[in-house]
Amino acid sequence: MVEEMCHILKHGGPDDEGIYACEEHPLVLGHRRLSLIDLSSCGHQPMSYANGRYVISFNGEIYNYLQLKNELRQAGSLFQTHSDTEVILAAFDAWGIDSFKRLNGMFAFAIWDNVDAKLYLVRDPSGIKPLYYAVTEEGVSFASEIRAFRPIPYLREENAVWPVYLMAYGHLPEPVSILKKVQPLTKGSFVCYDSRSRDFTKGYFKKYHFAEKYGNKEEVIVQIKDSLYQSVKRHLIADAPLGVFLSGGLDSSIIALLASRDKQSDLNTLSLYFEDHAFSEKKYQDMLLEQMACKRNQYLLKEEDFDENLPRILQAMDQPSCDGINTWFISRYAKENGLKAVLSGIGGDELYGGYPSFGRIGKANLLEKLPATLLKSGKFAALKSLKRLGYLSLGGAAGKYLFLRGQFIPHEIAQHLDVSEEQVWNILKEAPYCEDISQLSAGNQVSWIESNLFMQNQLLRDGDVMSMAHGIEIRVPFLDTEFIDLSMQIQSGIKYAGRPKQLLIDSFKDILPEPIWNRPKMGFSFPFKKWLANSEYVKDIVKPGSTDYRRFAKGNMHWSQFLSLMLIKNYRCANTSEAKVIHTSGQSFNKRSNIENHKVSAKKKKAKSVLFLTLRTFSSTGGIEKVSKVAGKALYEIGQETGGNLTIYSMYDGQQEVDKRYFPESIFTGFSINKLKFMVRCMRKGVKHDVVILSHVNLLLPGYLVKLLSPNTMIVLIAHGIEVWERLGDIKKFMLNQCEQVLAVSQYTAETLQHVNNVPAHKLQVLNNCLDPFLEPPLHEEKSEHFLNKYGFNNEDTILMTLTRLAARERYKGYDIVIQSLQMLRLTLPGLKYLIVGKYDEKEKQRLDTMIEKAGLNGQVTFAGFVPDEELAIHFNLADIYIMPSEKEGFGIVFIEAMYYNKPVIAGNKDGSVDALLNGRLGLLVNPQSLDEVTAAITDITSCKEKYLPDQQLLMDHFSYSTYKTKWKEILENI
């Protein structure tokens, strides 16, 4: 069995194999070697010491082995090799288990004591090197990867709950593994198995602790510079060629620059870049390489490379995880260059505040004090970050981690795995065990969480398994024992002050080019969304017709979530025909049985009948009408799926005006402004329905009358913007408060309703608008020559665009201040043009024409007038920037339309536009009354348009029709 285990792990140790069998005791040790120190046969393992008393199988590197060797020599130890492996044995012989804490390196090893008949398993304090083990009636088994346990029949049983953890965390948090009886050894610990008594004991030799000790910034900077440099020097010890991963980010740049001080021309750098500039960091890599005398190796990674190698990558994963694909490729290139080990920048973000979570922990600490029932109600929220509120009810570090980084919420996990939500919650309470971090500073809390959960379980584990797939060792200087000890003793007020990783930046500003640190964090990622969606291999696993694939392809599911679902399907297909799930009592039962216990306990939801009342749906083209059409479509489809029914009444539309793409004519009735008939029919019909939805505040009266006649009928109001921002009359306010729920299209509208019209918070829910599913697709072509000529533009012009109605009574759209900005910018940006699209009344047009003439902007500002829907894509394609610094937008559907057409967006920061731009994550928010801010925003985008292009994945995650429909479904289920 051990020989077969070694064969399975050959990829990670391609240079040599060894087997040791103890005749007296039932023990076999196996080893696959990756030669880095003492490349001769003297480094062969398993290695024995002290006349065969001790035998070791060791994976990793000991960076202070030369210092330990000198100390041991002086104490009388003898050495026959130049390897660090022998130093571990000599240290154990001299100091016993106290030797473990003196090792500075990354390691996982087994030491067998032939005299005492004891086996010790040991893992480094940062958990860089993996070590999995199982203790059963048959004895102890261990290996570096989970796949190595396959030859052992009694360890093959699957851990049935691992898919729950994968969907929640995006990885399997220790001690969870895919095998029921196998777990990872805790970092910084050792276990001892006495083969005679069969006793099993566990102990810790090193735990890192935070201490608010060092508070002088200048002194701390000196310590950081020296400590990290010494760490890099130690990590360069090898008798085989080494390299450095150089992504172009801050951490890898620092490591590469420090390494080049010593290695200089002998240093190899490895970098990936992409044709898609949104993901490529080549220009930053080039900046660094210009000041480093080293061997540069840059690789253009193309989609066809990804597609060709994806099956091999998934096979190399060992355990399912949503990371490591990038490491697989860079390690392959390292192998092709003859390298054996590569330095990585992992650890800088975790130790010095490089993630967004460091800025969000304050909110998490406040929110976790709310009642659990309130937190769990976050699953009904529109924003993904709010959906994860429920995770805070778990308490402690795990709850905060899942709130900050979780993939799917328990409600979604339960639906996908066909179990009850209660089961999911109970499973997630079982693991991982996390120590109490409540007494730490907020910054140190996040540092602990990111180091012990994200870095430990995802970055390090995936980095190791993906690099070892090519026989490459990843070394991490930021996780050097001495450097971690220093970093964790720096006072939080210094360590996390300023921008992310400011202290690290200040420590190495003298060697770092400014563009490396003075830019937004990108991370080390691929164009995953596009590549996964195009992959035929992926389509074989997750069928294109499936709901999951459609949601992903439409942008309603993040690529990492989709990858989790794909990995579950792929693993089950490859490893079992009977997918199982664990019941909370510990019993397992077949998923194919549809979880009978779940069926019994689940609350059965009755399909609902809905009456949807609108003012206008098809007879006008405004934003509220767009909402009515798309909401009608969503409600109709939900009814078809759940067995419910929908009736739509429109006060102003005629019957002939139905667009059948949204819903069939048979469910729609237009009353052509016959208000009395509309009211009577609403009352007669409304009392027969479970829910009446009002698309506008002016429909409160029919809703209230239905409520009088039928108290059990639920009334829901959609609140848009300005019509509910002002104080309502007493009667209207009274009717408003009879509604069971008010759906505000933006947070601004919700807050205004609460403060101005006293709507109780528990009745309010934000339901952001969405993109029309029938919006024309973006054009992938040059600007239309016909329309450029029509408007007097040319291809060299930078065109600003606003799409809105121009009316004398609605002068809050912001086009005035844009025209003023053009006047300020006409000398510095003479090619700047402004296209205003939309209907206008003559009075407003005359006012603007006068304004333009006085400003000397004739020929720079053009009015397109009304543009039909089929020409919208063409006009957005003309634009370089969409701008509308409005002050009174309820939400601003046009903003998400502009971003759908991949235009940088400038919007006002005082209304519902904030929701449409996700508080600045999708575009620039400016004070709509500040000419300087508007002008600066235009200047910034024109100087670097690519930097401000909207994140399409983020856009679709929040504002796709599919996301909108899902929210409606949850609203109807829970009302």
PDB file of C-alpha atoms in Angstrom, residues 22-28 111-120 135-140 191-201:
ATOM      1  CA  CYS A  22      10.389  -1.872  10.431  1.00  0.00           C
ATOM      2  CA  GLU A  23      10.674  -5.601  11.036  1.00  0.00           C
ATOM      3  CA  GLU A  24       9.960  -5.491  14.759  1.00  0.00           C
ATOM      4  CA  HIS A  25       6.989  -3.151  14.634  1.00  0.00           C
ATOM      5  CA  PRO A  26       4.228  -2.976  11.995  1.00  0.00           C
ATOM      6  CA  LEU A  27       5.462   0.270  10.440  1.00  0.00           C
ATOM      7  CA  VAL A  28       6.248   1.348   6.873  1.00  0.00           C
ATOM      8  CA  ILE A 111       9.831  10.665  12.836  1.00  0.00           C
ATOM      9  CA  TRP A 112       9.870   7.050  13.999  1.00  0.00           C
ATOM     10  CA  ASP A 113      11.655   6.178  17.241  1.00  0.00           C
ATOM     11  CA  ASN A 114      12.674   2.523  17.019  1.00  0.00           C
ATOM     12  CA  VAL A 115      13.551   2.276  20.712  1.00  0.00           C
ATOM     13  CA  ASP A 116      10.384   3.770  22.190  1.00  0.00           C
ATOM     14  CA  ALA A 117       8.240   2.477  19.304  1.00  0.00           C
ATOM     15  CA  LYS A 118       6.649   5.899  18.872  1.00  0.00           C
ATOM     16  CA  LEU A 119       5.685   7.778  15.732  1.00  0.00           C
ATOM     17  CA  TYR A 120       5.698  11.600  15.705  1.00  0.00           C
ATOM     18  CA  VAL A 135      -6.123   7.262  13.515  1.00  0.00           C
ATOM     19  CA  THR A 136      -8.284   4.145  13.356  1.00  0.00           C
ATOM     20  CA  GLU A 137      -8.431   0.692  14.902  1.00  0.00           C
ATOM     21  CA  GLU A 138      -5.928  -0.394  12.262  1.00  0.00           C
ATOM     22  CA  GLY A 139      -3.366   2.213  13.399  1.00  0.00           C
ATOM     23  CA  VAL A 140      -2.087   5.515  11.979  1.00  0.00           C
ATOM     24  CA  VAL A 191       0.959  14.074  17.448  1.00  0.00           C
ATOM     25  CA  CYS A 192       2.600  11.050  19.016  1.00  0.00           C
ATOM     26  CA  TYR A 193       1.373   7.491  18.508  1.00  0.00           C
ATOM     27  CA  ASP A 194       2.666   4.816  20.832  1.00  0.00           C
ATOM     28  CA  SER A 195       2.498   1.581  18.839  1.00  0.00           C
ATOM     29  CA  ARG A 196       2.746  -0.561  21.976  1.00  0.00           C
ATOM     30  CA  SER A 197       0.008   1.022  24.104  1.00  0.00           C
ATOM     31  CA  ARG A 198      -1.837   2.451  21.076  1.00  0.00           C
ATOM     32  CA  ASP A 199      -2.070   5.733  22.991  1.00  0.00           C
ATOM     33  CA  PHE A 200      -2.409   8.855  20.889  1.00  0.00           C
ATOM     34  CA  THR A 201      -1.387  12.283  22.244  1.00  0.00           C
TER      35      THR A 201
END
